[in-house]
Tab-separated table of C-alpha atoms in Angstrom:
chain	number	residue	atom	x	y	z
A	24	MET	CA	0.179	-0.355	0.136
A	25	LYS	CA	3.013	2.587	0.798
A	26	LYS	CA	4.490	1.659	-2.282
A	27	PHE	CA	1.431	2.878	-4.620
A	28	ALA	CA	1.178	5.913	-1.978
A	29	MET	CA	4.980	6.783	-2.643
A	30	LEU	CA	4.256	5.796	-6.891
A	31	GLY	CA	1.122	8.470	-6.447
A	32	GLY	CA	3.337	11.086	-4.493
A	33	ALA	CA	6.211	10.542	-7.077
A	34	ALA	CA	4.189	11.434	-10.165
A	35	LEU	CA	2.676	14.135	-7.994
A	36	LEU	CA	5.748	15.593	-7.684
A	37	ALA	CA	7.387	14.968	-10.968
A	38	VAL	CA	3.707	16.502	-12.690
A	39	GLY	CA	4.244	19.436	-10.360
A	40	ALA	CA	7.854	20.149	-11.001
A	41	SER	CA	6.914	20.819	-14.472
A	42	GLY	CA	4.986	24.112	-12.751
A	43	CYS	CA	1.485	22.937	-15.540
A	44	VAL	CA	-0.673	21.030	-12.192
A	45	THR	CA	-4.409	21.588	-13.083
A	46	THR	CA	-7.226	20.376	-10.992
A	47	GLY	CA	-7.690	17.669	-13.853
A	48	ASP	CA	-3.955	16.189	-13.563
A	49	LEU	CA	-4.147	15.680	-9.820
A	50	GLU	CA	-7.711	14.021	-10.133
A	51	GLU	CA	-6.271	11.631	-13.057
A	52	ILE	CA	-2.642	11.046	-10.876
A	53	ARG	CA	-5.629	10.067	-7.923
A	54	ALA	CA	-7.656	7.942	-10.135
A	55	MET	CA	-4.450	6.214	-11.258
A	56	ALA	CA	-3.329	5.668	-7.910
A	57	GLU	CA	-6.560	4.278	-6.389
A	58	GLN	CA	-6.897	1.927	-9.913
A	59	ALA	CA	-3.239	0.752	-8.683
A	60	GLN	CA	-4.139	-0.087	-5.266
A	61	GLN	CA	-7.315	-1.988	-6.157
A	62	THR	CA	-5.445	-4.009	-8.199
A	63	ALA	CA	-3.033	-4.820	-5.704
A	64	ASP	CA	-5.724	-5.734	-3.449
A	65	ALA	CA	-7.375	-7.824	-5.747
A	66	ALA	CA	-3.819	-9.271	-6.437
A	67	ASP	CA	-3.401	-10.019	-3.114
A	68	ARG	CA	-7.210	-11.267	-2.218
A	69	LYS	CA	-6.185	-14.116	-5.210
A	70	ALA	CA	-3.045	-15.088	-3.849
A	71	VAL	CA	-4.594	-15.714	-0.027
A	72	ALA	CA	-7.217	-17.754	-2.048
A	73	ALA	CA	-4.413	-19.722	-3.707
A	74	GLN	CA	-2.409	-20.151	-0.565
A	75	SER	CA	-5.774	-21.693	0.730
A	76	THR	CA	-6.378	-24.007	-1.820
A	77	ALA	CA	-2.754	-25.063	-2.035
A	78	SER	CA	-2.732	-25.957	1.888
A	79	GLU	CA	-6.156	-27.857	1.144
A	80	ALA	CA	-4.506	-30.016	-1.631
A	81	ASN	CA	-1.336	-30.556	0.617
A	82	ALA	CA	-3.945	-32.024	3.429
A	83	ARG	CA	-5.936	-33.953	1.102
A	84	ALA	CA	-2.440	-35.587	-0.657
A	85	ALA	CA	-1.203	-36.374	3.000
A	86	ARG	CA	-4.404	-38.263	3.858
A	87	ALA	CA	-3.990	-39.906	0.200
A	88	GLU	CA	-0.776	-40.572	0.991
A	89	GLY	CA	-1.515	-42.454	4.501
A	90	ALA	CA	-4.342	-44.703	2.825
A	91	ALA	CA	-1.844	-45.596	0.147
A	92	ALA	CA	0.322	-46.690	3.060
A	93	ALA	CA	-2.351	-48.945	4.772
A	94	SER	CA	-3.390	-50.132	1.325
A	95	GLN	CA	0.676	-51.220	0.755
A	96	LYS	CA	0.502	-53.270	4.454
A	97	CYS	CA	-2.540	-54.671	3.820
A	98	CYS	CA	-1.490	-56.110	0.598
A	99	ALA	CA	1.801	-56.931	2.024
A	100	ALA	CA	0.022	-58.428	5.104
A	101	ASN	CA	-2.510	-60.741	2.551
A	102	THR	CA	0.732	-61.810	0.197
A	103	GLU	CA	1.998	-63.319	3.480
A	104	ARG	CA	-0.595	-65.057	4.576
A	105	MET	CA	-1.636	-66.339	1.159
A	106	ASN	CA	2.245	-67.711	0.851
A	107	ARG	CA	1.676	-69.466	3.958
A	108	MET	CA	-1.102	-71.260	3.438
A	109	PHE	CA	0.193	-72.323	-0.338
A	110	GLU	CA	3.178	-73.728	2.296
A	111	LYS	CA	0.852	-75.781	3.536
A	112	SER	CA	-1.361	-76.724	0.996
A	113	MET	CA	2.598	-78.056	-0.322
A	114	GLN	CA	3.362	-80.083	2.601
A	115	LYS	CA	-0.035	-82.365	2.644
């Protein structure tokens, strides 16, 4: 926010240094500064929303990773059980 205020102030100083500042010039500079601030605020809101979306995606990925690990553990246990059953059947 300060960055845009300083930008508007710098533009005002530059126009003022020329010696031909009109009320219309001041209004135009003010409007440009306000538009720049609105654009910056909108970009900030979008960045916050993107961060929130990324955090949610990260949480979902962590849950999926946990589910995959549990599935792998179950699969390994089933394979071990089937191998023991096969070995028992071969001994008969």
